[in-house]
XYZ file of N, CA and C in Angstrom:
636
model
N -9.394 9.615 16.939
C -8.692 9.054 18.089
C -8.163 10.177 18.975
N -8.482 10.139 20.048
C -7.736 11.008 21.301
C -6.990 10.159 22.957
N -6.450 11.246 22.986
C -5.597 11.060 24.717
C -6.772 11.439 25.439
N -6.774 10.280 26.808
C -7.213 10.675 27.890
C -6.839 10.231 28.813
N -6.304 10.778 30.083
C -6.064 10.274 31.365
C -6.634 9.078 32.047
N -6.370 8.160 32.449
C -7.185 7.155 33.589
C -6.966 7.591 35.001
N -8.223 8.008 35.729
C -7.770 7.875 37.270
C -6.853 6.855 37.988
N -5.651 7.628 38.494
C -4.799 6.179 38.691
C -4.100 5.799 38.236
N -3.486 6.559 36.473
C -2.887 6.085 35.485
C -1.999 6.923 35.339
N -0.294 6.826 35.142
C 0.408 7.895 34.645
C 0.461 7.855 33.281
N 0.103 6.853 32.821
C 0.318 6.825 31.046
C -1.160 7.152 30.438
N -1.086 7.975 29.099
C -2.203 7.838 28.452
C -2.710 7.079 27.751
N -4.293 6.993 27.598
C -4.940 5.755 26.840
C -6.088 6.354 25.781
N -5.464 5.966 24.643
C -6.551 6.087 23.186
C -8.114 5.982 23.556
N -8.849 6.711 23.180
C -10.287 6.371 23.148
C -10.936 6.805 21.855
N -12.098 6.302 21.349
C -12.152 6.635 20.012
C -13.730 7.448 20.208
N -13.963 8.541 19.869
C -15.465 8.915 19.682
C -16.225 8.291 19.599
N -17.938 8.442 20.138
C -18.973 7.582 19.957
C -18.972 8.446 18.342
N -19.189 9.243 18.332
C -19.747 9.818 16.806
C -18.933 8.872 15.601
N -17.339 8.683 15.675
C -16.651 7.887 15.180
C -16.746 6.523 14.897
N -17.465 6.055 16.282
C -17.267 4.325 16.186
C -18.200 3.574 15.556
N -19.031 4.540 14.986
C -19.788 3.441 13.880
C -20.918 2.833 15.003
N -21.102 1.773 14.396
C -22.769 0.658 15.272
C -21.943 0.405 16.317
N -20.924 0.185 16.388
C -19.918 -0.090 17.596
C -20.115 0.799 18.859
N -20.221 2.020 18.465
C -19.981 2.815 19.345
C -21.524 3.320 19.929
N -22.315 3.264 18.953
C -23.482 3.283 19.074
C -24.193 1.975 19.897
N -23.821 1.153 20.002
C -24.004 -0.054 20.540
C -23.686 -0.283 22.158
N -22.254 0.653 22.003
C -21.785 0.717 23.679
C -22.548 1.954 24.562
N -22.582 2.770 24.100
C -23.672 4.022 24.579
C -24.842 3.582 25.068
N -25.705 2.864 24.145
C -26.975 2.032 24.359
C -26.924 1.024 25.397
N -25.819 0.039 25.750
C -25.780 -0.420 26.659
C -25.915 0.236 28.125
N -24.771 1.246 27.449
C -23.810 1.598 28.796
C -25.113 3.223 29.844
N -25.635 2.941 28.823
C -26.270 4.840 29.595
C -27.558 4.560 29.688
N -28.238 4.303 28.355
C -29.602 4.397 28.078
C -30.571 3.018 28.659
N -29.892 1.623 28.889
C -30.163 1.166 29.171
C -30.347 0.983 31.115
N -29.022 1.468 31.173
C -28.624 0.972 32.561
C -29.071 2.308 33.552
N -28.086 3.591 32.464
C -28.020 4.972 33.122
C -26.894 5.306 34.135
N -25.857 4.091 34.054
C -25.123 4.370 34.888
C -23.646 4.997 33.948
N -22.588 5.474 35.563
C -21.290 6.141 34.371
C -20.398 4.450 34.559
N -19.985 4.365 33.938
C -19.278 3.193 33.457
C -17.907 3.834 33.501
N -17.539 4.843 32.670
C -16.255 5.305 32.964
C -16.392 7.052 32.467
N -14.743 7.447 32.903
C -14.732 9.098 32.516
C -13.572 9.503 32.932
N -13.216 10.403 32.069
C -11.895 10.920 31.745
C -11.883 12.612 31.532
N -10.882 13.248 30.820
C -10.507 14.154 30.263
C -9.784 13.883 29.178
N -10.475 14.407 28.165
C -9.756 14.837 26.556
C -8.439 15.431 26.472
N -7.456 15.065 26.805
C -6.280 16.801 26.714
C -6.230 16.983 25.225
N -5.614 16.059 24.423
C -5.740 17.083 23.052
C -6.102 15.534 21.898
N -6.263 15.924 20.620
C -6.843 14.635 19.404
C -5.144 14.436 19.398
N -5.041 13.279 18.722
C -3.746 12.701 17.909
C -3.546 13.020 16.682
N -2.385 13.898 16.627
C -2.368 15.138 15.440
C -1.681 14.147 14.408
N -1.745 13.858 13.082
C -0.366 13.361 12.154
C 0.206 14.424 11.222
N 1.731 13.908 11.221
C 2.444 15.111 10.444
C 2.623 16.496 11.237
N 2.306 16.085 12.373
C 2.374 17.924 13.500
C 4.219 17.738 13.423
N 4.304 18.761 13.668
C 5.641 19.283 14.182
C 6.846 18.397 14.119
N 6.937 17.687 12.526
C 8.138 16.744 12.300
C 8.992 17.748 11.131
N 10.120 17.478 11.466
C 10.960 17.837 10.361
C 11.584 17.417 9.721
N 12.138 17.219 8.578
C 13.107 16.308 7.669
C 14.161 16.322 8.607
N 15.097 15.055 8.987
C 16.014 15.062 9.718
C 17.689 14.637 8.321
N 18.748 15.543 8.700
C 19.417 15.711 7.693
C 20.503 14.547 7.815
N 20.822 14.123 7.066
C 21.819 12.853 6.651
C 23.434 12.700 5.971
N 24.565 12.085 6.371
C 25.605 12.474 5.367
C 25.544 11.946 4.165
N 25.010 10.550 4.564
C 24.759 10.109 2.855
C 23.578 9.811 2.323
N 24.048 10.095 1.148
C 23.141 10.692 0.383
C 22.749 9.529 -0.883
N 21.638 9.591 -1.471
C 21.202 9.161 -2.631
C 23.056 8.626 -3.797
N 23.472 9.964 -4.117
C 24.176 10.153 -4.889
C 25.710 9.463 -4.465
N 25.779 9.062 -2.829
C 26.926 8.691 -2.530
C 26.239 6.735 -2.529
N 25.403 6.585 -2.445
C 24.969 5.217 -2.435
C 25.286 4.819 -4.167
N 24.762 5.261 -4.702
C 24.923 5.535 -6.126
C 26.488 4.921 -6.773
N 27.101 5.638 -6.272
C 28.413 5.767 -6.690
C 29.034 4.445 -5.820
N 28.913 4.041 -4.649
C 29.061 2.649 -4.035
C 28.073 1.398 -4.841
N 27.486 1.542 -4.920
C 26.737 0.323 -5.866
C 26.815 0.113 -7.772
N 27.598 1.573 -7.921
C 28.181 1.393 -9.618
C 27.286 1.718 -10.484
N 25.737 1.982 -10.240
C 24.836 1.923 -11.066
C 23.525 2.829 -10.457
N 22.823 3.289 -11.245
C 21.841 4.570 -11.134
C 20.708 3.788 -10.384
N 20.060 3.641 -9.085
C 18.921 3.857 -8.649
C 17.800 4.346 -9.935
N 16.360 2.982 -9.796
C 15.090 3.380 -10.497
C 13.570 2.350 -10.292
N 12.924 2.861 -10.683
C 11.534 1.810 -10.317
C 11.387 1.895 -11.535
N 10.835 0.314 -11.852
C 10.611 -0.209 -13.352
C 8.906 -0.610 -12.726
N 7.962 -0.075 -13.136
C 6.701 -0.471 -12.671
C 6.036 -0.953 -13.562
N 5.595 -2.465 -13.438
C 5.123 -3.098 -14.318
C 3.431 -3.090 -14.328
N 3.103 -2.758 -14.926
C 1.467 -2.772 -14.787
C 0.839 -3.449 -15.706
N -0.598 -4.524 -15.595
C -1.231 -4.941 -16.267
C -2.350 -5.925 -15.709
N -2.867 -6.894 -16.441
C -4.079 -7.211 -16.193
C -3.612 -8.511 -14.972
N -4.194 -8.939 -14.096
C -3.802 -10.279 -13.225
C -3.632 -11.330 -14.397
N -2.596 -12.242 -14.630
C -2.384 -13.393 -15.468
C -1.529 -12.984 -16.572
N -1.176 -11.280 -16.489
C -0.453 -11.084 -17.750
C 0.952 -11.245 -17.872
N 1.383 -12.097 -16.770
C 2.907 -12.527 -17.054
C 3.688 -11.020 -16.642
N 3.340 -10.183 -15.756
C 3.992 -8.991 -15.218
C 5.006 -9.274 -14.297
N 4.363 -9.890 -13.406
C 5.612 -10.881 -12.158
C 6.153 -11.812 -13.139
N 6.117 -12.428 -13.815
C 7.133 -13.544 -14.467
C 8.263 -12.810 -15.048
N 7.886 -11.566 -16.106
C 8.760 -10.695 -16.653
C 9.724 -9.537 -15.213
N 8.869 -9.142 -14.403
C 9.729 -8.657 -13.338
C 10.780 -9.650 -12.921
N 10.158 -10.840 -12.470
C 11.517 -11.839 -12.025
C 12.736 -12.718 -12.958
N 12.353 -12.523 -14.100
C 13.267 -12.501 -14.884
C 14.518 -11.610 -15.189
N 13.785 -10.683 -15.685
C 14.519 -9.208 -15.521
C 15.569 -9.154 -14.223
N 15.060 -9.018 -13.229
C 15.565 -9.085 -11.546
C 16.667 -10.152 -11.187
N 16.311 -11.513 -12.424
C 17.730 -12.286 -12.180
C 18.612 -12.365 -13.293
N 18.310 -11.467 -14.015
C 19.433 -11.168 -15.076
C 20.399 -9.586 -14.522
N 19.484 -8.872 -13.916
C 20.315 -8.076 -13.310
C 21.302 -8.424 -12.052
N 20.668 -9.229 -11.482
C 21.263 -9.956 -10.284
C 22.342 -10.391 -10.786
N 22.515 -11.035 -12.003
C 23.757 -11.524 -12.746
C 24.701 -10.507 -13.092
N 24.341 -9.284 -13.206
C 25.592 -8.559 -13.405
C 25.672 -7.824 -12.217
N 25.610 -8.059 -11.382
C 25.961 -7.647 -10.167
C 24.914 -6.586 -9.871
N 24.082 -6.071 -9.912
C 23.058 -4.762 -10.066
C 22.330 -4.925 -8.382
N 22.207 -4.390 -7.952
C 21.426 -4.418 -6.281
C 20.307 -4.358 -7.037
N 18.761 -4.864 -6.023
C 17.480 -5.046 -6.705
C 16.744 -5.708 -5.977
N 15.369 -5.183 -6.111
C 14.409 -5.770 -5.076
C 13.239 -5.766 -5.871
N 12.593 -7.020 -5.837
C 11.385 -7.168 -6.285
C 9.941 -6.678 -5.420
N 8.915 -5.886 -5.789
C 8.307 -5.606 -5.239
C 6.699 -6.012 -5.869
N 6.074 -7.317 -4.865
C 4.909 -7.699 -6.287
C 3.920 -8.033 -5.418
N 2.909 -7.552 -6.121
C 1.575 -7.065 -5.342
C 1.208 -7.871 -4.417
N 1.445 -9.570 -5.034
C 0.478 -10.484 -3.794
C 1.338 -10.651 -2.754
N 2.474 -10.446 -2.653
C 3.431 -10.661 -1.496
C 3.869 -9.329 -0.497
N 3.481 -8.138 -0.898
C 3.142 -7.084 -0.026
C 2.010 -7.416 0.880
N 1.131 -8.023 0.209
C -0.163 -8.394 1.074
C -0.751 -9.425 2.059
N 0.350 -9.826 1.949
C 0.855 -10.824 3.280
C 1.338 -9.790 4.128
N 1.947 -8.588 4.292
C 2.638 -7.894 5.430
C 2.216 -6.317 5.346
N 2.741 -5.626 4.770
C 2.464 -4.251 4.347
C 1.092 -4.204 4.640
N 0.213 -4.577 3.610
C -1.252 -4.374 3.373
C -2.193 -5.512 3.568
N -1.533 -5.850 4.315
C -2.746 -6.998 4.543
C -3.816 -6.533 5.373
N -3.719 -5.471 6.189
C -5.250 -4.811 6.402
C -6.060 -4.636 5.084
N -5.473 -4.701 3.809
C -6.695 -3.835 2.695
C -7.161 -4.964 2.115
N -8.429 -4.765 2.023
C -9.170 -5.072 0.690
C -8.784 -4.902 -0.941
N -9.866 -4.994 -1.409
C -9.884 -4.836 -2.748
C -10.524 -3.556 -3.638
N -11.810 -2.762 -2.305
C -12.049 -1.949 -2.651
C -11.187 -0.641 -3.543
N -12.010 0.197 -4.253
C -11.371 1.185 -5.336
C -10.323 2.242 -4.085
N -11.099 2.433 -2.444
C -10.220 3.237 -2.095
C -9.033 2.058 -1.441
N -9.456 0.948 -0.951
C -7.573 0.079 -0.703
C -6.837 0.180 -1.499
N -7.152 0.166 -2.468
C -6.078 -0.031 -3.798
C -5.405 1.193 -3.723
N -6.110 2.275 -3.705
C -5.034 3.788 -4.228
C -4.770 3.360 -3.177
N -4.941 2.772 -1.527
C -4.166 2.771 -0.547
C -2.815 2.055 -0.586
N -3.055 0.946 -0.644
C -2.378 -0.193 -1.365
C -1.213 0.304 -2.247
N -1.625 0.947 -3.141
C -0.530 1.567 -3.976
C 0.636 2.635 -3.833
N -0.366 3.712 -2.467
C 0.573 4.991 -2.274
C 1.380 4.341 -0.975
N 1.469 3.443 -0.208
C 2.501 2.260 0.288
C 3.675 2.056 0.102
N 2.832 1.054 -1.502
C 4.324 0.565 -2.161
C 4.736 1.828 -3.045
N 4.325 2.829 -3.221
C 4.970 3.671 -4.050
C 6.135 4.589 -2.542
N 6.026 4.651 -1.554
C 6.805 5.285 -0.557
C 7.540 4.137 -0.239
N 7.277 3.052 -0.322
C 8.520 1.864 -0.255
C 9.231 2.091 -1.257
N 8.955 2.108 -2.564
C 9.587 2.036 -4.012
C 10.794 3.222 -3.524
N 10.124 4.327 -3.447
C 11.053 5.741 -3.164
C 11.898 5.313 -2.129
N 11.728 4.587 -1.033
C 12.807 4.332 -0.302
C 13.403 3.280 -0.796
N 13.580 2.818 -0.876
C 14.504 2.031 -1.928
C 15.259 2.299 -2.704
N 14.274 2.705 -3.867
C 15.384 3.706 -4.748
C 16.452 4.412 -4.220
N 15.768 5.349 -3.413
C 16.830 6.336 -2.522
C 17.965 5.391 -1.792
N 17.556 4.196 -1.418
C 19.066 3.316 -0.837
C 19.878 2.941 -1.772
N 19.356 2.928 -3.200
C 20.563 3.011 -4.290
C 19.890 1.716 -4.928
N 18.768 1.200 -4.902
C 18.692 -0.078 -5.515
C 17.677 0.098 -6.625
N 17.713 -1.239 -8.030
C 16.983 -0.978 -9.154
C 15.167 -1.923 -8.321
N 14.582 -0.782 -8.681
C 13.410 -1.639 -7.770
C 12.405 -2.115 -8.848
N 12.162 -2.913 -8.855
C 11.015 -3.510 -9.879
C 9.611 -3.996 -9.124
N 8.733 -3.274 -9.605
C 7.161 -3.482 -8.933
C 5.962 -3.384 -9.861
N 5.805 -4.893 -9.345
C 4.875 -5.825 -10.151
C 3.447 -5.332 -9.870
N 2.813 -4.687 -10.057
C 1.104 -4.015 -9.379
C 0.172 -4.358 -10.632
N -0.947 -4.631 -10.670
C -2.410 -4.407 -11.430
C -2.289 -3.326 -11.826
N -2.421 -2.158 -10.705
C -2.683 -0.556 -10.732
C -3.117 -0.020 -11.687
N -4.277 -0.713 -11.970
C -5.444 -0.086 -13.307
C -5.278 1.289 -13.107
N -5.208 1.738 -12.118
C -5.913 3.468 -12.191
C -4.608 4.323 -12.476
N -4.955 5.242 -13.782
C -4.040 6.284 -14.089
C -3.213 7.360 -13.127
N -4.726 7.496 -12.546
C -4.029 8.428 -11.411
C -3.106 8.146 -10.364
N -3.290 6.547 -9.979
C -2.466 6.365 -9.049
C -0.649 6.195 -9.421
N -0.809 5.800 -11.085
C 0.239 5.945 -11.370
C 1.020 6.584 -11.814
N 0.515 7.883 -11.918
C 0.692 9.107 -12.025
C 1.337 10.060 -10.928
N 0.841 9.257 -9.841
C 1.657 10.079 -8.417
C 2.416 9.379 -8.106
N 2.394 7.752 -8.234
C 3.608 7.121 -8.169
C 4.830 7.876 -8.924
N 4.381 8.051 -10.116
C 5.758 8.631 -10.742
C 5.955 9.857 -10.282
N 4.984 11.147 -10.156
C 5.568 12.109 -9.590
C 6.324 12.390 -8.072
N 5.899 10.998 -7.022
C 6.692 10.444 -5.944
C 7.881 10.352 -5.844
N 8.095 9.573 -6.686
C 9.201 8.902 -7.296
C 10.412 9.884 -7.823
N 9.520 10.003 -8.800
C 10.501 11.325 -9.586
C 10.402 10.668 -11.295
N 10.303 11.390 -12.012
C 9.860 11.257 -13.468
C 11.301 10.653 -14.042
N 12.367 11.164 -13.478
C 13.750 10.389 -14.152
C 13.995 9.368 -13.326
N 13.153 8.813 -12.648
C 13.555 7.444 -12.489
C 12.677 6.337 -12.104
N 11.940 6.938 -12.932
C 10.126 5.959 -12.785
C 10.048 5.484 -14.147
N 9.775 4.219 -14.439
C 9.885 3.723 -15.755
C 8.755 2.389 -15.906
N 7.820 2.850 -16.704
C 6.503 2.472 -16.487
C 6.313 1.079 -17.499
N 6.007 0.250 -17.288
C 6.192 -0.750 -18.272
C 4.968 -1.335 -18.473
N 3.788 -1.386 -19.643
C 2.679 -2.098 -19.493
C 2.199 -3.114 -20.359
N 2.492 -4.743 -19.365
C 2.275 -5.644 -20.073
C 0.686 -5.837 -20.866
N 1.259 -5.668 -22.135
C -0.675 -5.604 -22.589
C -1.169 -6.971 -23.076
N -1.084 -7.583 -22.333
C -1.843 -9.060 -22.385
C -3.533 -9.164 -22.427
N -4.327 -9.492 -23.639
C -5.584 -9.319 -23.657
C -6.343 -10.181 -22.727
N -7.622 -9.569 -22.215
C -7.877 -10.143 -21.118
C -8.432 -11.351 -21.450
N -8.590 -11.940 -22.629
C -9.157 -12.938 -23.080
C -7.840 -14.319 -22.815
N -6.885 -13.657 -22.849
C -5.443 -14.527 -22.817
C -5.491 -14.906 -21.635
N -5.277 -13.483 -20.540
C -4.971 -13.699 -19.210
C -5.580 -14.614 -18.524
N -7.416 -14.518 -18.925
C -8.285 -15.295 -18.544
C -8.760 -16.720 -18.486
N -7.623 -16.999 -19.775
C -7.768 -18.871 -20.256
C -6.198 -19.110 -19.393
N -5.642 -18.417 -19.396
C -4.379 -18.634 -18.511
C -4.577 -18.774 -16.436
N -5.358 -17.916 -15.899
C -5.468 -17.956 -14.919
C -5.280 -19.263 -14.028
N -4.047 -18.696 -13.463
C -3.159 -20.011 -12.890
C -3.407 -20.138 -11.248
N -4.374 -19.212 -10.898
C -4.800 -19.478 -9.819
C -6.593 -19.562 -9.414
N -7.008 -19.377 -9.916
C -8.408 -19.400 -10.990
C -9.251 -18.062 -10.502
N -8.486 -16.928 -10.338
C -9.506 -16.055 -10.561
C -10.426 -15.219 -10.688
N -10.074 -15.675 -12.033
C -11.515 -15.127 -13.317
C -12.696 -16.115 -12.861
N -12.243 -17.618 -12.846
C -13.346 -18.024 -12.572
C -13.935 -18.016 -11.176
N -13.369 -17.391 -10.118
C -13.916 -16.950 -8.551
C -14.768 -15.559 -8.873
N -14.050 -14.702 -9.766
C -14.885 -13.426 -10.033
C -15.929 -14.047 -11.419
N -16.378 -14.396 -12.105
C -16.814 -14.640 -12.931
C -18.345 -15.555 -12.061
N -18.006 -16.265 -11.204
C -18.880 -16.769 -10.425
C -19.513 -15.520 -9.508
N -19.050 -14.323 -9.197
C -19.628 -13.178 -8.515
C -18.641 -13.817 -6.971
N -18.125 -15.058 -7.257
C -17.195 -14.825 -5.414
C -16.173 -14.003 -5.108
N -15.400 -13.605 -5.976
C -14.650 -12.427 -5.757
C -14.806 -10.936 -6.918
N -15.557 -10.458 -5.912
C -15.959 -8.452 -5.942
C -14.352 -7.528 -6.351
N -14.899 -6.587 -6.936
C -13.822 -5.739 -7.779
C -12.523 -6.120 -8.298
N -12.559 -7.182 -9.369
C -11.306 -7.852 -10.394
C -11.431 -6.830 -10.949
N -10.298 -6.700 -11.185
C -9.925 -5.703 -12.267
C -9.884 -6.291 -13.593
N -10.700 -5.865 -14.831
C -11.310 -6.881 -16.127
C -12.591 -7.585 -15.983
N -13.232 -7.544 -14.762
C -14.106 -8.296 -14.625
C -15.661 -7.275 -14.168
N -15.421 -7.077 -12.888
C -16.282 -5.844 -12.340
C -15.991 -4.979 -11.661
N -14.461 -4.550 -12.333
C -13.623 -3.303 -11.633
C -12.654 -2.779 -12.560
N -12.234 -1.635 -12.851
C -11.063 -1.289 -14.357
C -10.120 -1.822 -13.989
């Protein structure tokens, strides 16, 4: 993605590379040049759209440790991981209203309801998921950091991803919990059906099925 001027325009406007845009872009070229030969439009490049250029941590009075001490109780992510159907969200929201009972701040964080908002651009593919995950793992950390016990309900088959979750996080206050419900259980249980949508081949990369 880059800036370019419009004749006529004081504000700048995004344009995306033909090399970039896929059949898309390849598609508009073909129209626009080869067919016709005419210029359709034209600009100047001034510079690409940099991320992470020239930001700095901006400094704060309070702190982790003063939230802490206002809410009575230690900031942590309890990350529940396991197979879809293994009763991970049932045990998170349990947990979450027994703490709620002793007064504990707390936020539930569970996979299918991020994906209504957060991530509802992603798929299911192997790279959405680590996407999907390094998300809610920078939500989790903010959270935590506001002083609250965060509990997050994820699949997150993959080691690695939960592995940087915790090193994100921070190792003293990442607390990994894995419901080991056999997939044979989960599978006669499936309360939304599925095993039997993936089992039919209609839904691609279940995790237990035709994905870890």
């Amino acid at each position: 993605m880059k800036l370019a001027r419009r004749s006529g325009c004081v504000s700048p406007t995004a344009v995306t590379p033909t090399v970039r845009a896929g059949h898309l872009g390849q598609q508009r070229r073909s129209n626009a040049y080869v067919e016709r030969r005419t210029t359709v439009g034209a600009g100047l490049i001034q510079h690409s759209l940099r991320r992470s250029d020239n930001i700095h941590w901006q400094a704060v009075d309070i702190d982790e440790k003063a939230r802490e001490t206002l809410n009575s109780h230690k900031p942590c992510v309890v990350w529940f991981t396991g197979l879809s159907g293994s009763g991970k969200s049932a045990i998170a929201n349990e947990l979450e209203r027994q703490l709620h009972a002793l007064g504990c701040h707390t936020y539930l964080l569970d996979g299918d309801n991020v994906r209504h908002g957060l991530n509802r651009d992603l798929g299911f593919t192997e790279a959405d998921r680590v996407e999907n995950l390094r998300r809610v793992t920078e939500v989790a950390k903010l959270m935590a950091d506001a002083g609250l016990i965060v509990l997050a309900s994820f699949i997150s088959p993959f080691q690695n991803e939960r592995q940087s979750a915790k090193e994100t996080i921070g190792a003293d206050q990442f607390f990994e919990v894995f419901v080991d419900t056999p997939l044979a259980v989960a599978e006669q249980r499936d309360p939304r059906g599925l095993y039997k949508k993936a089992r039919r081949g209609e839904l691609k990369n279940f995790t237990g099925i035709d994905s870890p």
